[in-house]
XYZ file of C-alpha atoms in Angstrom:
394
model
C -50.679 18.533 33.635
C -52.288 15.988 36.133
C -56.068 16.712 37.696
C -54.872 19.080 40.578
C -53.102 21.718 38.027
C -55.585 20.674 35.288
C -58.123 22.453 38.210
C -56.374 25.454 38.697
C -56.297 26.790 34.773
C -58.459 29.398 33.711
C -61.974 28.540 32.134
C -61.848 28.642 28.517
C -62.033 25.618 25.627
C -58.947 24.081 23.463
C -61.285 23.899 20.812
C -60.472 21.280 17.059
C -57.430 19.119 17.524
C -54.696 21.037 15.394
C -56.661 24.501 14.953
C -57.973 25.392 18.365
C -59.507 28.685 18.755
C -58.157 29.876 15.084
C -60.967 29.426 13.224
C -62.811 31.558 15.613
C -59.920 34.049 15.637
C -59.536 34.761 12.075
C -63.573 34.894 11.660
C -63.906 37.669 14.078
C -61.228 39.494 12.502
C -62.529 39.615 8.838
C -65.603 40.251 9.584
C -65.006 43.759 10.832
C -65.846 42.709 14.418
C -62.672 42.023 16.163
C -64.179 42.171 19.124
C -66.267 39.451 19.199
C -63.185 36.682 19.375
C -62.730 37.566 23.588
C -66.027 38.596 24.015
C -67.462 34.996 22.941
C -65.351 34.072 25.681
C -66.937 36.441 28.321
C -70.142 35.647 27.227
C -69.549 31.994 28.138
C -67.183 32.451 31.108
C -67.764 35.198 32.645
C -65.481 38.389 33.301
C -62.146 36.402 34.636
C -59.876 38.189 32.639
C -58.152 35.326 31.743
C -59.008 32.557 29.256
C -57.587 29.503 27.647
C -57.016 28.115 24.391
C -55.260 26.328 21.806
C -53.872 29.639 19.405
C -50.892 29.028 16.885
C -50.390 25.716 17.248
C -49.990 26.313 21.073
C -51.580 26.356 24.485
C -52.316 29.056 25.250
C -53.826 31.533 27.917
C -55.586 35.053 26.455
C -54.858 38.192 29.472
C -57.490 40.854 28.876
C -57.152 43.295 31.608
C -54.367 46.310 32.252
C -53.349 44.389 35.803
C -53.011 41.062 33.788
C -51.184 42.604 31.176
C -48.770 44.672 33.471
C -47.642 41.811 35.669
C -46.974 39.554 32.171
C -44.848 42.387 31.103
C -43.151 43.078 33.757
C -42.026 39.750 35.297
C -38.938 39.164 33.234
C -38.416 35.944 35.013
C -41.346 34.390 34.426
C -42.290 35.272 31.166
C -39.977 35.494 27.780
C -41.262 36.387 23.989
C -43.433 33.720 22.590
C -44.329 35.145 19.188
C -46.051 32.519 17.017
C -43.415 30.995 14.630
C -44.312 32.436 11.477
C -43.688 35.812 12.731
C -40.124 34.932 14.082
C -39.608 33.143 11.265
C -40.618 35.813 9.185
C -39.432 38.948 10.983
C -36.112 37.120 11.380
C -34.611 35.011 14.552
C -32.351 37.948 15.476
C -34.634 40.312 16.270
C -36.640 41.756 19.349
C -39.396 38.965 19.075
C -37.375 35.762 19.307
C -34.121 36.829 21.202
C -33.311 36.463 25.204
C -33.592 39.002 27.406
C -29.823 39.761 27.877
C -29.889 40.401 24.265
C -32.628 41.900 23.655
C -31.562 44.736 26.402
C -28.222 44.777 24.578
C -29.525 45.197 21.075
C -32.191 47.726 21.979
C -29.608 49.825 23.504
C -27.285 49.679 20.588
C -30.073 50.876 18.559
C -31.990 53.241 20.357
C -30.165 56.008 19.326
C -29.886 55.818 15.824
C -33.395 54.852 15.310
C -34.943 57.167 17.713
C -32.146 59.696 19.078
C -32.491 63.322 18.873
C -29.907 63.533 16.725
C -31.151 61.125 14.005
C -34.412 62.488 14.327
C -33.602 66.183 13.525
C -31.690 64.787 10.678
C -34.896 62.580 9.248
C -36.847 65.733 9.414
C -36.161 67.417 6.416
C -36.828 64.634 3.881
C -40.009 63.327 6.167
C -41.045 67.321 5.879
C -40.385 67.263 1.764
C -42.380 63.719 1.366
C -45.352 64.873 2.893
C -45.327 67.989 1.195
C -44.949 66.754 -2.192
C -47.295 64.187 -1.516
C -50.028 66.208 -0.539
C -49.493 68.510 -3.292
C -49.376 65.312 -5.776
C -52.658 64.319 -4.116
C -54.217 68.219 -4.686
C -53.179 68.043 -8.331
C -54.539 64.602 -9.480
C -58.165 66.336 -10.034
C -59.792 63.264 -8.789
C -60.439 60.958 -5.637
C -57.063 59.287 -4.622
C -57.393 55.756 -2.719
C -56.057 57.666 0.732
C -54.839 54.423 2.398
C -52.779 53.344 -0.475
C -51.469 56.528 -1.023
C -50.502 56.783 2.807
C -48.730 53.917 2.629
C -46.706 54.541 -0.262
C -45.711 57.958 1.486
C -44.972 56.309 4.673
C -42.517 53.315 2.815
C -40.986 56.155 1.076
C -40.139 57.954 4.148
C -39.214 54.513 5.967
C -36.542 53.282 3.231
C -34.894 56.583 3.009
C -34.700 56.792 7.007
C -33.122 53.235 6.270
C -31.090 53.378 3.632
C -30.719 56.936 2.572
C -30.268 57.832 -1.484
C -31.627 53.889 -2.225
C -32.773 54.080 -5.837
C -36.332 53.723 -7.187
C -35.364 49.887 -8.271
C -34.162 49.067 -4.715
C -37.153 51.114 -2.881
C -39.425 48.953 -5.636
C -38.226 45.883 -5.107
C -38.306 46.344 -1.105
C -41.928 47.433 -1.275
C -43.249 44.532 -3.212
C -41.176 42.141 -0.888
C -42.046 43.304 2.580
C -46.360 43.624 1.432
C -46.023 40.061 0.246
C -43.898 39.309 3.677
C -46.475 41.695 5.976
C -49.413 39.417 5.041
C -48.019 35.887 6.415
C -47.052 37.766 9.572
C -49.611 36.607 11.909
C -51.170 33.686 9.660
C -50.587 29.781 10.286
C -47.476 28.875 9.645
C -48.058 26.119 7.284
C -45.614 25.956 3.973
C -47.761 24.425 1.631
C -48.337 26.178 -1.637
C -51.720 28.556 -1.300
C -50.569 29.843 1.435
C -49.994 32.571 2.541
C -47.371 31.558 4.941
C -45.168 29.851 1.630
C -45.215 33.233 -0.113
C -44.258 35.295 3.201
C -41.473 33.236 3.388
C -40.551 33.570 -0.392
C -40.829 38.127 -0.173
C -38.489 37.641 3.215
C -35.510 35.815 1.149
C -35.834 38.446 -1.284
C -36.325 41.137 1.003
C -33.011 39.878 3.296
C -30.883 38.992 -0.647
C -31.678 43.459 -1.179
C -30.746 44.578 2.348
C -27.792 41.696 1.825
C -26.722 43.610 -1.669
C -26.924 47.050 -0.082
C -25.064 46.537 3.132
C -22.298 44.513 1.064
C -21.981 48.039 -0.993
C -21.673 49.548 2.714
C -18.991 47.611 4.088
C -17.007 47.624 0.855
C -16.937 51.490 0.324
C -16.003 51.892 4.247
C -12.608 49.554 3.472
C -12.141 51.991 0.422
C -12.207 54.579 2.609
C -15.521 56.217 0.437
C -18.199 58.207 2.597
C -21.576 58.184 1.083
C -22.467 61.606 2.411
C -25.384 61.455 4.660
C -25.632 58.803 7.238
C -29.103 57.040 7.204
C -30.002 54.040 9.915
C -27.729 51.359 7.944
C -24.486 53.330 8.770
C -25.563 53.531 11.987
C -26.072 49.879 12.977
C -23.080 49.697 10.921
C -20.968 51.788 13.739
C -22.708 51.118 16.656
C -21.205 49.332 19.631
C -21.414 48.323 23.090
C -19.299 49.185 25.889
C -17.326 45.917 25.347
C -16.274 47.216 21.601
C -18.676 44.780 20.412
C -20.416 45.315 16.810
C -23.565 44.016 15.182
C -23.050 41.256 12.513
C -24.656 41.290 9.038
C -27.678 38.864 10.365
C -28.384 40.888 13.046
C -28.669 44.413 11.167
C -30.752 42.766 8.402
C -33.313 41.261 10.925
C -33.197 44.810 12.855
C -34.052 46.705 9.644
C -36.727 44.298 9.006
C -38.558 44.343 12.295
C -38.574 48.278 12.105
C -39.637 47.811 8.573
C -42.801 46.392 9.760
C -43.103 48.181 12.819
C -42.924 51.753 11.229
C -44.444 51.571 7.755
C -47.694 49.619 8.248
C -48.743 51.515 11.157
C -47.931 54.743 10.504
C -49.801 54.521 7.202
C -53.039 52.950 8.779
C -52.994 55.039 12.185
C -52.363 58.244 9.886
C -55.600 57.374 7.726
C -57.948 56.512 11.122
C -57.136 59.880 12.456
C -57.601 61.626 9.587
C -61.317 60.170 8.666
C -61.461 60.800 12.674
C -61.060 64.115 12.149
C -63.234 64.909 9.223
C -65.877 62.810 11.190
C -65.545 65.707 13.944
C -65.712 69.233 12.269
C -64.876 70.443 15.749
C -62.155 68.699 16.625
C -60.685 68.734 13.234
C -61.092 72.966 13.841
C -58.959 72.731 16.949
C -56.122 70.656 15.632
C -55.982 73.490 12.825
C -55.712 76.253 14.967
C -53.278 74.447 16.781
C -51.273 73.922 14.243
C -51.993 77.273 12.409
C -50.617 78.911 15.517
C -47.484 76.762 15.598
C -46.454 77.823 11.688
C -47.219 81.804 13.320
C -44.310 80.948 15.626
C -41.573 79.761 13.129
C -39.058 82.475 12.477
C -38.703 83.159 8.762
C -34.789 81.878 8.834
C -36.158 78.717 10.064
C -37.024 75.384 7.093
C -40.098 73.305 8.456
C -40.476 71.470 11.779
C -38.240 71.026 14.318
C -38.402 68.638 17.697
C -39.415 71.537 19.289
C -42.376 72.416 17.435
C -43.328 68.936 17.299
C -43.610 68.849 21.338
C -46.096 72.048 21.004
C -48.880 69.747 19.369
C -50.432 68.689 22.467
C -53.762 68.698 21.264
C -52.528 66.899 17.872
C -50.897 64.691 20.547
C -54.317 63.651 22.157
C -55.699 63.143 18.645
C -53.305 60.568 17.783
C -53.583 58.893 21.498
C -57.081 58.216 21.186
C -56.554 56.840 17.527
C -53.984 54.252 19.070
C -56.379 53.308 21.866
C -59.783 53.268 19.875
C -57.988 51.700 16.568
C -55.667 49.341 18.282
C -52.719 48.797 16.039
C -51.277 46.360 17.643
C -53.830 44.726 18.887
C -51.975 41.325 20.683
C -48.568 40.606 22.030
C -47.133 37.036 22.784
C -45.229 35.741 25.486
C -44.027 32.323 27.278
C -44.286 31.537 30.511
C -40.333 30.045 32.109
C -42.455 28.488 35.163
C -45.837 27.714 36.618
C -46.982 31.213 37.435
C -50.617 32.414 38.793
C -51.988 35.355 36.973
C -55.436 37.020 38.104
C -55.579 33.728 40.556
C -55.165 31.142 37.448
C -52.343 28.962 36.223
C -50.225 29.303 33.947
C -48.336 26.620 33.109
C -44.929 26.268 32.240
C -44.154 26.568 28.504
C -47.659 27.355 27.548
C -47.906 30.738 25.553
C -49.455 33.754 26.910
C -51.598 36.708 24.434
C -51.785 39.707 25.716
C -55.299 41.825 24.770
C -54.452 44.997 24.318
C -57.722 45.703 22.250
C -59.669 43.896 25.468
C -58.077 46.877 27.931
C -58.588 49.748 25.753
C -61.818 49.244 24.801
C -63.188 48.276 28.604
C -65.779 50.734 29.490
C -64.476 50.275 33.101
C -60.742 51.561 32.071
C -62.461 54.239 29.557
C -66.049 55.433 30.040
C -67.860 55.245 26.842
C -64.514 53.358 24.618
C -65.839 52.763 21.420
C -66.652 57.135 21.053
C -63.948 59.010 19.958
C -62.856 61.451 22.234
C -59.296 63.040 22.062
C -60.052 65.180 25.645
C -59.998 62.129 27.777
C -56.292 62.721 27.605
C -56.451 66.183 28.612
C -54.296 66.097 31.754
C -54.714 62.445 32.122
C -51.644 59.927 32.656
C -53.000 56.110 32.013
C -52.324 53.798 34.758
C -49.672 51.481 34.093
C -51.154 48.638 32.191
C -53.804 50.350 30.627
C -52.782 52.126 27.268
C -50.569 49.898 25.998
């Protein structure tokens, strides 16, 4: 970088040759205080906001506050995704984390609405409404403890492959589970292909997770020539038919790595945010009493012509609404994001240089006691009438 750049970085430490700051990284992680990666940082630093290291086999500078965080994701031209390469490799290299911007605006459009359009929605619904119902029942009926999270999960990939790929059969849904967990653990580990770990097998689950989505959308494509409708349209049929203003279609590679992406996105998530809110809830007899009346009061409403939810009574929960906020923010899903900086660029007064990758801290912004009094309590009325600065609940 030469001395006079070499100056202008933010404080921080590159750490071993080879491993950096990984070591440190995964520690904090598995021991159940993932919190203590960034704040080793602060504690030797100070409160700059901004750090450097050596993360994923890359330099790399760590942005923990919302005002970081928003200018990263805003400035399209100085910034593009820099996702480690195990999860591109992994996730697939036609999908939102490795493509360019032009595509990645073209692609999200394309499949916006049949992913998350009111139309698809209201016609996921009915089988999301029969899941959980059977599944709870199921649960009731066993006559003993159930391991919740697994169970969740399981309901949530059930839910998930029939949004995708509507009447798959148990063999298909089977085989897609035990690919994508195997795939799902090498996501954010070091991408080194040596047998043991657990990078090799990731790598292994995706071919046979791409060879089942492969088979089905094969079946797709040759019962549309045949002129043979399937009956209901799930998510497949429509990447299938969507286009963009210039008639232009998405190929094979690019529907695969789409369903795989939203595959991880939706399943894992919903599973583990679902379980934090619910031990949330039995944690606070009060609040759990509120969300029930809430939701007591919206079944009252339903006309008796009317089977389960609809959109509308979904947007009634506003109290079930702040619940699930203040899980997000307190249990921080996704915890990190990844970018790459195009050119030198100056963020909170440091440099970043060009080509050096950039982690975004979500967990550092929602759990600052200066952006939310008292973060690590769980309180579902700090939403009440509250809109989060941009940059802030991310």
């Amino acid at each position: 970088l030469g001395s006079a750049r070499r100056a202008r970085l933010p404080p921080g430490e590159m750490g071993w040759p080879l491993v950096g700051g990984m070591w440190a990284f995964l520690r904090a992680f598995k021991s159940g205080k993932p919190d203590a990666f960034i704040a080793s940082f602060v504690r030797r630093f100070g409160r700059t906001g901004v750090y450097r290291s050596f993360m994923f086999s890359s330099p790399t500078v760590l942005v923990t506050t919302g005002e970081g965080c928003k200018q990263v994701l805003m400035d399209d031209d100085a910034f593009v995704t820099g996702w480690p390469k195990a999860t591109v490799a992994l996730v697939g290299p036609r999908s939102f984390v490795a493509m360019p911007y032009d595509e990645h605006r073209r692609i999200r459009k394309l499949t916006a609405a049949p992913i998350n359009g009111f139309d698809a929605l209201t016609g996921y619904l009915p089988f999301i409404n029969r899941t959980v119902t059977s599944s709870l029942r199921a649960w009731a009926d066993h006559g003993g403890s159930v391991e919740f999270l697994t169970e969740l999960r399981r309901m949530t990939f059930k839910i998930i492959v029939q949004i995708f790929l509507g009447g798959a059969d148990q063999a298909t849904t089977r085989a897609l589970e035990r690919s994508y967990t195997e795939l799902n653990y090498g996501m954010r580990a070091m991408a080194i292909n040596l047998p043991g770990f657990a990078y090799r097998g990731a790598l292994r689950a995706r071919r046979r997770l791409v060879a089942v989505l492969q088979g089905v959308l094969d079946e797709r494509r040759a019962a549309r020539a045949k002129g043979i409708s399937g009956g209901g349209v799930d998510m497949m049929d429509r990447l299938i038919e969507a286009q963009d203003e210039r008639g232009r279609r998405l190929d094979d590679d690019e529907i695969i790595d789409v369903l795989v992406m939203y595959l991880n996105a939706g399943h894992e998530s919903s599973g583990h945010i679902t379980m934090w809110a619910t031990v949330f809830l039995q944690e606070n007899p009060d609040m759990f009493a509120r969300a029930k009346a809430e939701q007591e009061a919206i079944m009252r409403s339903i006309p008796s012509s009317q089977q389960g939810l609809t959109l509308r009574d979904f947007r009634k929960m506003e109290y079930l609404s702040q619940v699930i906020d203040e899980t997000l923010r307190l249990v921080n899903i996704s915890f990190v994001s990844f970018r790459q900086a195009t050119r030198d660029v100056f963020v909170n007064g440091y440099l970043i240089p060009k080509g050096w990758k950039v982690q975004l801290w979500y967990r550092s912004v929602h759990m600052d006691p200066q952006v939310y009094p008292d973060p690590t309590k769980f309180d579902p009325s700090r939403w009440e009438g509250h809109s989060p600065r941009a940059g802030t609940f991310l």
